[in-house]
Tab-separated table of C-alpha atoms in Angstrom:
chain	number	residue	atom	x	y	z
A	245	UNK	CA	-5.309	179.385	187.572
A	246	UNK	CA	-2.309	177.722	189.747
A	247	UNK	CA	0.229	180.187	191.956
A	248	UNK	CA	3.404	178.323	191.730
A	249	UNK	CA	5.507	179.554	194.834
A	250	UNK	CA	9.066	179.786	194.194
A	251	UNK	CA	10.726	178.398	197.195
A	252	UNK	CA	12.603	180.866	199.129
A	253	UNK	CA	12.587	183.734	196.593
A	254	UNK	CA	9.222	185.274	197.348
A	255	UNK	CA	8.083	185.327	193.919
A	256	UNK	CA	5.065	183.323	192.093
A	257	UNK	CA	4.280	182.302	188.567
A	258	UNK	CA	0.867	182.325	187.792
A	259	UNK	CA	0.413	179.478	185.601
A	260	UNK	CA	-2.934	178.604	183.025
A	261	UNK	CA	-3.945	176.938	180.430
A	262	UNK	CA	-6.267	177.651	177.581
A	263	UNK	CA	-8.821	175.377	176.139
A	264	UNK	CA	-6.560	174.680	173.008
A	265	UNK	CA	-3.373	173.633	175.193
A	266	UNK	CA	-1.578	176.652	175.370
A	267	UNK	CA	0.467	177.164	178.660
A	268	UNK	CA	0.233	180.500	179.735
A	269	UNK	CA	2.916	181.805	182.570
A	270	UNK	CA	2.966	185.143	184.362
A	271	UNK	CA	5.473	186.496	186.449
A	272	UNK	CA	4.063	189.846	188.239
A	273	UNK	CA	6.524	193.188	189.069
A	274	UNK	CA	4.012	196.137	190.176
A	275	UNK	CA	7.105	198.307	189.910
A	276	UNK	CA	7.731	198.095	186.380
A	277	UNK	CA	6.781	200.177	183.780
A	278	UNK	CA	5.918	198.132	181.264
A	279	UNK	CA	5.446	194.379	180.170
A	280	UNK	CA	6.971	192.200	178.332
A	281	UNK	CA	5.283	189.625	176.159
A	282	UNK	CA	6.534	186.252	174.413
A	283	UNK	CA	4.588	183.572	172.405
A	284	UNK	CA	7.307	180.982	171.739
A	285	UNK	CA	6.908	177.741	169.064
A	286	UNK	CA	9.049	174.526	169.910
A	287	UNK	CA	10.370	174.904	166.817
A	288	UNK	CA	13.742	175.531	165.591
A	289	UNK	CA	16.866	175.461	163.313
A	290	UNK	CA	17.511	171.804	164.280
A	291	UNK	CA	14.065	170.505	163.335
A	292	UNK	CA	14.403	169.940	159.354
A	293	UNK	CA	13.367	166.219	159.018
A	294	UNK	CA	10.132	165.085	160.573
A	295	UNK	CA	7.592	162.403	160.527
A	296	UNK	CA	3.427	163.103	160.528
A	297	UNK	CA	1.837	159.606	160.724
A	298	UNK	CA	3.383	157.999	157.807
A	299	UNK	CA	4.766	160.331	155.897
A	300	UNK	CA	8.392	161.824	156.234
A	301	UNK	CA	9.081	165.403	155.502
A	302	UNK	CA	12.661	167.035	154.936
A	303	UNK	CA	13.141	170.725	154.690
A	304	UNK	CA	16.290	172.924	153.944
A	305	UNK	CA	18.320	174.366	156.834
A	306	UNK	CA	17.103	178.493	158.284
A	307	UNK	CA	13.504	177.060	157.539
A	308	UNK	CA	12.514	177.980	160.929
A	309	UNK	CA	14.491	181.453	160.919
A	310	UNK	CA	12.755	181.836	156.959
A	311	UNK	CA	9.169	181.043	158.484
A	312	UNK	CA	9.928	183.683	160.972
A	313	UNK	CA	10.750	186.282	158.727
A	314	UNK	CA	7.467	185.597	156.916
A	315	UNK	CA	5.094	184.970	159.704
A	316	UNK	CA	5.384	189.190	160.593
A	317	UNK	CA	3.067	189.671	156.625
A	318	UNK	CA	0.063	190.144	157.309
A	319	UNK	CA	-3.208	189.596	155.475
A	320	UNK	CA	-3.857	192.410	153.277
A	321	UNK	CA	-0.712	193.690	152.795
A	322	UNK	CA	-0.167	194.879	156.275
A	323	UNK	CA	2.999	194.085	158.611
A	324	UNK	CA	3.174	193.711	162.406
A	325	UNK	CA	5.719	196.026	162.837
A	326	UNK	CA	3.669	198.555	161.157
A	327	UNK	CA	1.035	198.021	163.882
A	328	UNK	CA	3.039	198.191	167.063
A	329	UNK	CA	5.313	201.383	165.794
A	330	UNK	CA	1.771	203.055	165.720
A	331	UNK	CA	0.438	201.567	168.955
A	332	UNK	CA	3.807	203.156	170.675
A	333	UNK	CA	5.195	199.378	171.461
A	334	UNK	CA	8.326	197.006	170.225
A	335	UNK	CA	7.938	193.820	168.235
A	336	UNK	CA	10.708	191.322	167.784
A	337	UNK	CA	11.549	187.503	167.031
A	338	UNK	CA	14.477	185.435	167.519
A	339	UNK	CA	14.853	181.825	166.053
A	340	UNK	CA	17.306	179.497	167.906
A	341	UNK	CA	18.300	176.095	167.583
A	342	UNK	CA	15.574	174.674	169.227
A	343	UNK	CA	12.615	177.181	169.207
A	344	UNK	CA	11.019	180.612	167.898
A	345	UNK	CA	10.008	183.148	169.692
A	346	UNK	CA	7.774	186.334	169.174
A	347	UNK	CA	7.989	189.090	171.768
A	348	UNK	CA	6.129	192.323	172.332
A	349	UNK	CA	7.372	195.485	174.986
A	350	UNK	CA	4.549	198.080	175.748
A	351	UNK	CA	3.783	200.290	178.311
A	352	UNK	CA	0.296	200.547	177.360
A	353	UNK	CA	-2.401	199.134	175.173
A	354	UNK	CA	-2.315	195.792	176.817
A	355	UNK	CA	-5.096	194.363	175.166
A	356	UNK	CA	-4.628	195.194	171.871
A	357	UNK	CA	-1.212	194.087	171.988
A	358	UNK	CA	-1.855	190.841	173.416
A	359	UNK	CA	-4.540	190.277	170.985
A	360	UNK	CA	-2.532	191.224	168.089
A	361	UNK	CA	0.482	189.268	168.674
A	362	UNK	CA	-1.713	186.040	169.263
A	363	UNK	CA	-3.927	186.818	165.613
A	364	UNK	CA	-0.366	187.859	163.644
A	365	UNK	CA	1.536	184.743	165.024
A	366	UNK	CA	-1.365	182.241	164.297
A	367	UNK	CA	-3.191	183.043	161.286
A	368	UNK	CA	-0.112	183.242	158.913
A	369	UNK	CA	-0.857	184.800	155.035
A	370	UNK	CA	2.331	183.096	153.098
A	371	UNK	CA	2.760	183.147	149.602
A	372	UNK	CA	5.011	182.326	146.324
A	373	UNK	CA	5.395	185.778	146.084
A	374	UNK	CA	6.128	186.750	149.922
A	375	UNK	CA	8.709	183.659	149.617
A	376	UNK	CA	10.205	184.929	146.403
A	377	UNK	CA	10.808	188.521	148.045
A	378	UNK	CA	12.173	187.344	151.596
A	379	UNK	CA	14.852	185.145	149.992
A	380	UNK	CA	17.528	188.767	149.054
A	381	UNK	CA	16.503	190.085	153.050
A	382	UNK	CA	17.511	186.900	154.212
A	383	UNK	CA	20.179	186.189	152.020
A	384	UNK	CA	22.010	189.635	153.104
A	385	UNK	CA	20.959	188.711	156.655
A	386	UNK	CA	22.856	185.413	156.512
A	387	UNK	CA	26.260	187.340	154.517
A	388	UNK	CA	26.398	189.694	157.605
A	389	UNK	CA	26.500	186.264	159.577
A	390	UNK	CA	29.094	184.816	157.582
A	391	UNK	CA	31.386	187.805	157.902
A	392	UNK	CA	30.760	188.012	161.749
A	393	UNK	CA	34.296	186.497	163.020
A	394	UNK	CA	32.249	185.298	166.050
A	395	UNK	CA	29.794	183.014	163.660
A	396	UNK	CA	33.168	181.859	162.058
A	397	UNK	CA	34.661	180.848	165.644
A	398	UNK	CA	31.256	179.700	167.234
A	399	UNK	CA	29.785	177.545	164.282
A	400	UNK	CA	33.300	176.167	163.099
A	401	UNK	CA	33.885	175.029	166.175
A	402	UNK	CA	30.785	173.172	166.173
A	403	UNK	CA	31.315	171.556	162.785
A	404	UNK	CA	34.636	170.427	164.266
A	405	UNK	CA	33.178	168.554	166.846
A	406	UNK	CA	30.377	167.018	165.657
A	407	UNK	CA	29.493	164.947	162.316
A	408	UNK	CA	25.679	164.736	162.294
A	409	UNK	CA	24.321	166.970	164.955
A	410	UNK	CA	22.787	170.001	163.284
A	411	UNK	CA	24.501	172.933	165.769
A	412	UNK	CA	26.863	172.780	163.103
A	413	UNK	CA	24.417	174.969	160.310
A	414	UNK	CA	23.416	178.147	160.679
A	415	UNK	CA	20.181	179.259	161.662
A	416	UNK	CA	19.617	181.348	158.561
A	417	UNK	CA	21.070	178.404	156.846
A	418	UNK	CA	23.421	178.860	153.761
A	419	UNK	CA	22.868	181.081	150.880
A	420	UNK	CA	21.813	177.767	149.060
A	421	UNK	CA	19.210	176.693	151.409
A	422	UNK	CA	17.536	180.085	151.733
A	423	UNK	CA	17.200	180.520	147.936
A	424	UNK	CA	15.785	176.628	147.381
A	425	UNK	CA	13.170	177.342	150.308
A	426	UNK	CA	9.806	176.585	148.928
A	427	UNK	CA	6.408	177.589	149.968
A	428	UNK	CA	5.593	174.073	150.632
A	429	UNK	CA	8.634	174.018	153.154
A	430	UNK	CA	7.186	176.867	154.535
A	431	UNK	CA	3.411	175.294	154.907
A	432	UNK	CA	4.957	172.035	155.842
A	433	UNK	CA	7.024	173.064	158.692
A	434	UNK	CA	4.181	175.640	160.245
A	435	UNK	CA	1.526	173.406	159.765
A	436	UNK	CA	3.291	170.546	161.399
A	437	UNK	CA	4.420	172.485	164.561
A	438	UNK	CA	2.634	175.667	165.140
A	439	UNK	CA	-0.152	174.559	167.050
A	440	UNK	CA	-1.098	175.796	170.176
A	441	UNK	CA	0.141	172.153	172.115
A	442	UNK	CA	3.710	172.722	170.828
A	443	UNK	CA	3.572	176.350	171.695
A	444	UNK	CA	3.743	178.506	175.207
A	445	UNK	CA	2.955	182.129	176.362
A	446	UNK	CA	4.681	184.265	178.983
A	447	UNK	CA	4.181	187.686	180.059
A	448	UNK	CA	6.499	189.426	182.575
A	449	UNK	CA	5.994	193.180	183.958
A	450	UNK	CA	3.239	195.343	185.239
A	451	UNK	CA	-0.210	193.974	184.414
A	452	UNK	CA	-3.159	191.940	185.947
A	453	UNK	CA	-2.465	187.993	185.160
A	454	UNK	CA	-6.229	186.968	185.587
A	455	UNK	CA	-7.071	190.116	182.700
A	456	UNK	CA	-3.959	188.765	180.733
A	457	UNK	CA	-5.192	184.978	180.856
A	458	UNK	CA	-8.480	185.906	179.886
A	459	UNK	CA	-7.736	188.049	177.100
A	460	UNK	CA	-5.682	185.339	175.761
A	461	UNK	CA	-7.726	182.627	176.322
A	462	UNK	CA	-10.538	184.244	174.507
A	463	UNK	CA	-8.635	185.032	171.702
A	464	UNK	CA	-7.652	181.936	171.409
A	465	UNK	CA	-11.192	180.522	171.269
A	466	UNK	CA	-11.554	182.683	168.417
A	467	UNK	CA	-9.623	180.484	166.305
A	468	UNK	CA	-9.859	177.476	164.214
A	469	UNK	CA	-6.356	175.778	164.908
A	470	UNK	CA	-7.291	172.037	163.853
A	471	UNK	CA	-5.941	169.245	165.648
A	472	UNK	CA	-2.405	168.942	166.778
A	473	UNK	CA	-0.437	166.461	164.110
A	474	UNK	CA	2.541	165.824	167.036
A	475	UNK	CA	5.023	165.569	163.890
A	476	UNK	CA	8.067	163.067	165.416
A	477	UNK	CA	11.824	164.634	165.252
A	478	UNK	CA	14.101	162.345	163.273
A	479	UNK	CA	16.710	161.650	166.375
A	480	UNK	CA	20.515	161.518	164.867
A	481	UNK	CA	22.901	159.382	166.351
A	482	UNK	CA	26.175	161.151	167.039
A	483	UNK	CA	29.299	159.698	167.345
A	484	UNK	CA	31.593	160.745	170.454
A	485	UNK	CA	35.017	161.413	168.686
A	486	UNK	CA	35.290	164.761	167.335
A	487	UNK	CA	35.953	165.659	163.180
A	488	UNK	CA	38.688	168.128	163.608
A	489	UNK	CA	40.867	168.530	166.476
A	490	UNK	CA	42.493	171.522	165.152
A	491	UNK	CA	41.572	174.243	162.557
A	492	UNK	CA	42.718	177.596	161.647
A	493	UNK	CA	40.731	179.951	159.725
A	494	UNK	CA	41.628	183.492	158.215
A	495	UNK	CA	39.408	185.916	159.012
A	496	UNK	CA	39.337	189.640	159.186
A	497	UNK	CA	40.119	190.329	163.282
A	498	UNK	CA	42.539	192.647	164.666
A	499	UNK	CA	43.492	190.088	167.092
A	500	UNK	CA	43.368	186.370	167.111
A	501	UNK	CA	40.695	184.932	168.093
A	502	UNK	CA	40.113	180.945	169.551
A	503	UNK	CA	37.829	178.606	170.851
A	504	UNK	CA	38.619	175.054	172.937
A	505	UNK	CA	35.467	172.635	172.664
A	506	UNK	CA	35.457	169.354	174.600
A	507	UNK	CA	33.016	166.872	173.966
A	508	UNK	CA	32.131	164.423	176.612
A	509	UNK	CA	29.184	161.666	176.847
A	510	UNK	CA	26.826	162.691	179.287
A	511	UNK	CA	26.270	159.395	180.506
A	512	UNK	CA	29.646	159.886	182.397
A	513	UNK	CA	28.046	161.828	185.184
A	514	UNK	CA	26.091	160.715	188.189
A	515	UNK	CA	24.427	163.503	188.508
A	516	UNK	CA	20.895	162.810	186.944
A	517	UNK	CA	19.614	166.150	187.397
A	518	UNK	CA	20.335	168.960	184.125
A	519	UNK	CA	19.615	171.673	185.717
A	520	UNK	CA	21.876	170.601	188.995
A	521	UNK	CA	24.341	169.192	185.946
A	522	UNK	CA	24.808	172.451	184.288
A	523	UNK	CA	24.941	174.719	187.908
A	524	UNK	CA	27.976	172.858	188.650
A	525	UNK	CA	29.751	173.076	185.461
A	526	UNK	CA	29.032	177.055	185.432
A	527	UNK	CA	30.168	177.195	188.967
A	528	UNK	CA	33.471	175.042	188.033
A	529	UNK	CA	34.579	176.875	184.805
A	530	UNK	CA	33.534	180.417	186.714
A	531	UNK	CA	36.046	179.249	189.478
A	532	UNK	CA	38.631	178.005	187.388
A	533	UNK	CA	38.658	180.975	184.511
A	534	UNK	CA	36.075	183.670	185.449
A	535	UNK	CA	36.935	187.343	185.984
A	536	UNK	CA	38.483	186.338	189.049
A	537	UNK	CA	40.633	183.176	188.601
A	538	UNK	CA	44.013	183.258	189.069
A	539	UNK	CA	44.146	182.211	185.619
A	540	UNK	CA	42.852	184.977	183.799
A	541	UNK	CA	44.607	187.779	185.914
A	542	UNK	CA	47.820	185.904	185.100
A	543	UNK	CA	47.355	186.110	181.770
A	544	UNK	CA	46.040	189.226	182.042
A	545	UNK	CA	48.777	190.423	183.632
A	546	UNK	CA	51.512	189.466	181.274
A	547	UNK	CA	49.013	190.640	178.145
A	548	UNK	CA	48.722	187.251	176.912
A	549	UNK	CA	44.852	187.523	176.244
A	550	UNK	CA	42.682	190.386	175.904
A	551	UNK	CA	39.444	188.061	176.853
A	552	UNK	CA	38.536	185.061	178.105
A	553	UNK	CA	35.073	183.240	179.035
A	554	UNK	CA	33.535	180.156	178.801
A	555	UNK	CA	30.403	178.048	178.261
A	556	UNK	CA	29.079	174.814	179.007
A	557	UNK	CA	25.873	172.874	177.390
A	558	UNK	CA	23.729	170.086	177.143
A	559	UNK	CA	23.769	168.264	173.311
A	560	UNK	CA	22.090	165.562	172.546
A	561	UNK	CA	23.929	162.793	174.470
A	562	UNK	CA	26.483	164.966	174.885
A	563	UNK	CA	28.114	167.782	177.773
A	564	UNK	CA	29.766	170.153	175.907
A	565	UNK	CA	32.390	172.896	177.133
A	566	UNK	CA	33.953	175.716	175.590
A	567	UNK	CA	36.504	178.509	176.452
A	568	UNK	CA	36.561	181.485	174.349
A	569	UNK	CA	38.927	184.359	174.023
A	570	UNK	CA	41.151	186.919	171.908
A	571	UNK	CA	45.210	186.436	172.230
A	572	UNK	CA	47.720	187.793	170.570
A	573	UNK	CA	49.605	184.542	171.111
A	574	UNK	CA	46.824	182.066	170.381
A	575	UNK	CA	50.121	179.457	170.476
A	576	UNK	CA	51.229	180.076	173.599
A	577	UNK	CA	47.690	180.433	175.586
A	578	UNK	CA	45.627	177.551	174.188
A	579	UNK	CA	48.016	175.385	175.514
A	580	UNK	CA	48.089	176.740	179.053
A	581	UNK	CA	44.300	177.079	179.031
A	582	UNK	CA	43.967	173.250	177.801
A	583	UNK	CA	46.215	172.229	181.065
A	584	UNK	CA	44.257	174.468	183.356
A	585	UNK	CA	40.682	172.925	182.189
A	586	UNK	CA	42.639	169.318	182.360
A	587	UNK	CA	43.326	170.088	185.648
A	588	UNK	CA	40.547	171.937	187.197
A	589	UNK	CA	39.650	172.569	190.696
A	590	UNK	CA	37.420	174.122	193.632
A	591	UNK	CA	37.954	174.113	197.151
A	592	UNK	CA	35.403	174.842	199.955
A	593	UNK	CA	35.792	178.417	200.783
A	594	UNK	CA	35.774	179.453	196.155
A	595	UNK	CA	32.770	177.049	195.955
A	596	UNK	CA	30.681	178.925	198.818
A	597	UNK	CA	31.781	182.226	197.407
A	598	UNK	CA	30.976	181.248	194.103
A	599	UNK	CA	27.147	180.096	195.462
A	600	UNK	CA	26.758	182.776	197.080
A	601	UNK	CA	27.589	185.515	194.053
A	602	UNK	CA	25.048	182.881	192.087
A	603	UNK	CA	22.197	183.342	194.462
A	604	UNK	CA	22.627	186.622	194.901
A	605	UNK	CA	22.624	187.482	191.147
A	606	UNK	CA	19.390	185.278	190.699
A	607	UNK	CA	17.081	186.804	192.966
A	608	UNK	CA	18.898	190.418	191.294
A	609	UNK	CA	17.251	189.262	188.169
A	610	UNK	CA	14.021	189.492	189.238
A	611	UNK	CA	14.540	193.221	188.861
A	612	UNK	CA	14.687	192.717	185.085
A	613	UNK	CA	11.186	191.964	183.267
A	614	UNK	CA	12.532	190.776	179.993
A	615	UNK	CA	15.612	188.523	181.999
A	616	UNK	CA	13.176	186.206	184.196
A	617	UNK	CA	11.089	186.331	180.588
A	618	UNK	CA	13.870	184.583	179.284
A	619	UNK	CA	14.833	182.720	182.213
A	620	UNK	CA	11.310	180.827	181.872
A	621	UNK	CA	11.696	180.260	178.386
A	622	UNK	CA	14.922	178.620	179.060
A	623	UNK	CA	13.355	176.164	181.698
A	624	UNK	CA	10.709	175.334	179.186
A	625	UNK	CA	12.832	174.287	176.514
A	626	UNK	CA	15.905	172.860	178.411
A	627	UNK	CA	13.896	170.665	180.787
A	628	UNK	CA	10.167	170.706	179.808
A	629	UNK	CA	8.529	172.508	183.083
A	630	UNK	CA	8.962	175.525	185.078
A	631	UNK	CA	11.235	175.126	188.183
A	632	UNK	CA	9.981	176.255	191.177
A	633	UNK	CA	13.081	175.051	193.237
A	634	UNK	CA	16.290	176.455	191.655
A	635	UNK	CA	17.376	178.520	194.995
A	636	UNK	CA	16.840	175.151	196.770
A	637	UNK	CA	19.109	173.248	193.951
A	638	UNK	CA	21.805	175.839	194.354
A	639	UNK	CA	21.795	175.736	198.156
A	640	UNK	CA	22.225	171.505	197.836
A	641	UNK	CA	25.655	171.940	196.577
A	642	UNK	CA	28.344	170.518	198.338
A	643	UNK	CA	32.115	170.077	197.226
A	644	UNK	CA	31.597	166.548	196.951
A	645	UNK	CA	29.466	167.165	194.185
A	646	UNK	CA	31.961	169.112	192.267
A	647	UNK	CA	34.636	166.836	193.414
A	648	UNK	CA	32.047	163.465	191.823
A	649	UNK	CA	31.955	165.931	188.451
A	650	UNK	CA	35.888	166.437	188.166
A	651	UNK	CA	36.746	163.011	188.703
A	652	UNK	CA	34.202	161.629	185.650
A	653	UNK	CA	35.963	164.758	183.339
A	654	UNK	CA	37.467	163.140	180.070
A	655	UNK	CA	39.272	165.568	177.889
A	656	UNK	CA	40.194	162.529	174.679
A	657	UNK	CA	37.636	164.495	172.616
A	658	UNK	CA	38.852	168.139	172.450
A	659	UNK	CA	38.686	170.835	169.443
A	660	UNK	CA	40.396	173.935	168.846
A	661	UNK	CA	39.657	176.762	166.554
A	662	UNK	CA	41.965	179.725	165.706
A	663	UNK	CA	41.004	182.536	163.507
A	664	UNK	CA	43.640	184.837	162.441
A	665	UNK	CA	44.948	187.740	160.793
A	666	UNK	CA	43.928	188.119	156.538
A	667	UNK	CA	47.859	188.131	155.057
């Protein structure tokens, strides 16, 4: 078993890995009460067309979020919720766009947690039946979605902006993709990517890592898995100018609601680093429309908005940002938030009090089991490896690399969204 040290925080990952390729990662707080476990599948919403060897496979959209729902039957009728209610413990899953994860809380029965969630996960009991029954859960699931204004805003604005990348679908996928899921979708798509190489484990809380990577690793010899068929994602090529620069959607809100989406190739930016990448867009669009700005209290102030925020991301070949928010006069603000994020900027004294805050919230975190849970999953999936040297990244900022970020901005591909007031 490796310690990974993580420089200048005073905290280590114990990292191992089981005979069948499974990465297992352990973060240790004595003072917790609990633990938190999560056996994640590099698998998600985005992944419906894949090769294995020769032959192509295409599945409907919310497979992944479908497979999910299914993969908590158990053989002989039982459920996994049914066993962790009566073991006193929480079991969950989340699908996103680009993986699934299944996640245990206890405060007790360690190992027969552990053990379970490992046997439920990986030896799957699907049928035409269980497929047949899922489809009305998951059909009402994805209404609810549909009527959530926030889905409206978040997803339309995706669909604006981009013509063949698939943030654009739901996860559940539409009511017509959930009810023409097959079983052999369902085999397909597990078979092809959950496998123990395409998977990872991490545990977080109040527990012995060397017990929790031998339990695991033993249950894992247990198993039969076969050999890993590295299925190949089909890549899509997405064009840089946007579908829809402007849309406005009815929708049942009490007040307006909008989001600005700007699409820009990520090939513009110097900055070869993600992680580093991403840091200074947060710390840019925090400065420039966070809590704080002068911006938001203005508007604030004059009851122009009753929210505002903001969010940046990696796509494809592609930096995406986003400002979100609720106005009552959507008309008048998106055009004074468009000329503020054309005109951003950060001086020396915002950016080292904007650091600062940043550093001082991520060590905070390490307070929170299920946050640096999620925290590694997030470094696993966004750039392939845990990162041992974040406080070190954040303390290499300088102004000049904010002022290198702002001057490669281009703003030619933008998108708005408005949803209003039902008439």
């Amino acid at each position: 078993m490796k310690e990974i040290k993580l420089q200048g925080l005073n905290e280590t990952i114990y990292y191992d890995v089981a005979e069948n390729g499974l990465p297992i990662m352990m973060w240790v707080h004595e003072k917790a009460k609990g633990y938190y476990l999560t056996l994640s599948v590099k698998y998600g919403s985005l992944d419906t067309e894949f090769q294995i060897q020769n032959k192509k496979y295409t599945v409907p959209n919310g497979v992944a979020h479908f497979l999910e729902h299914l993969n908590f039957q158990e053989k002989g009728g039982g459920d996994a919720q049914t066993f962790y209610q009566q073991n006193g413990s929480d079991v969950n899953a989340f699908t996103t766009f680009n993986y699934t994860s299944y996640e245990v809380y206890g405060t007790k029965h360690l190992r027969e947690n552990l053990e379970h969630l490992v046997e439920f996960v990986m030896t799957p009991s699907f049928s035409n039946k269980m497929v047949q029954n899922e489809k009305n859960i998951i059909v009402e699931e994805n209404k609810m979605d549909l009527d959530n204004p926030g889905n409206l805003l978040y997803y339309g604005t995706f669909k604006n902006m981009f013509k063949n990348d698939k943030h654009q679908h739901y996860i559940t996928g539409t009511k017509e993709d959930i009810l023409k899921t097959t079983l052999d979708d369902i085999l397909n798509a597990y078979q092809a990517f959950y496998h123990p190489m395409n998977m990872f484990f991490i545990a977080t809380g109040n527990f012995n890592p060397y017990e929790v990577a031998t339990i695991i690793k033993d249950k894992m010899k247990e198993m039969d898995l076969g050999e890993w068929k590295n299925p190949k994602r089909k890549e899509l090529r997405e064009p840089i100018k946007v579908q829809k620069e402007y849309e406005e959607i009815e929708a049942n809100v009490e007040v307006p609601k909008f989001r600005i989406g700007v699409k820009i190739p990520r090939k513009n930016f110097k900055e070869k680093n993600d992680y580093k990448l991403r840091l200074l867009f947060t710390l840019l669009l925090n400065s420039n429309f966070g809590a704080t700005s002068d911006i938001y209290e203005e508007l604030l102030s004059k009851d122009l908005i009753v929210s505002l925020g903001f969010e940046k991301a990696i796509i494809g070949h592609y930096v995406c940002l986003f400002l979100n928010g609720e106005s009552k006069y959507p008309d008048e603000v998106i055009p004074i938030l468009k000329s503020k994020l054309m005109h951003m900027a950060m001086d020396e004294k915002t950016l080292m009090r904007k650091l600062h805050s940043a550093i001082a919230n991520m060590v905070l975190s390490f307070d929170d089991i299920t946050e640096v849970n999620m925290n590694l999953q997030e470094q696993i999936m966004k750039y392939g490896e845990l990162l041992d040297n974040q406080k070190e990244i954040f303390e290499s900022i300088k102004l000049a690399d904010i002022k290198e970020v702002l001057k490669e901005l281009n703003f030619k591909e933008m998108t708005t969204v408005v949803l209003k007031n039902k008439i």
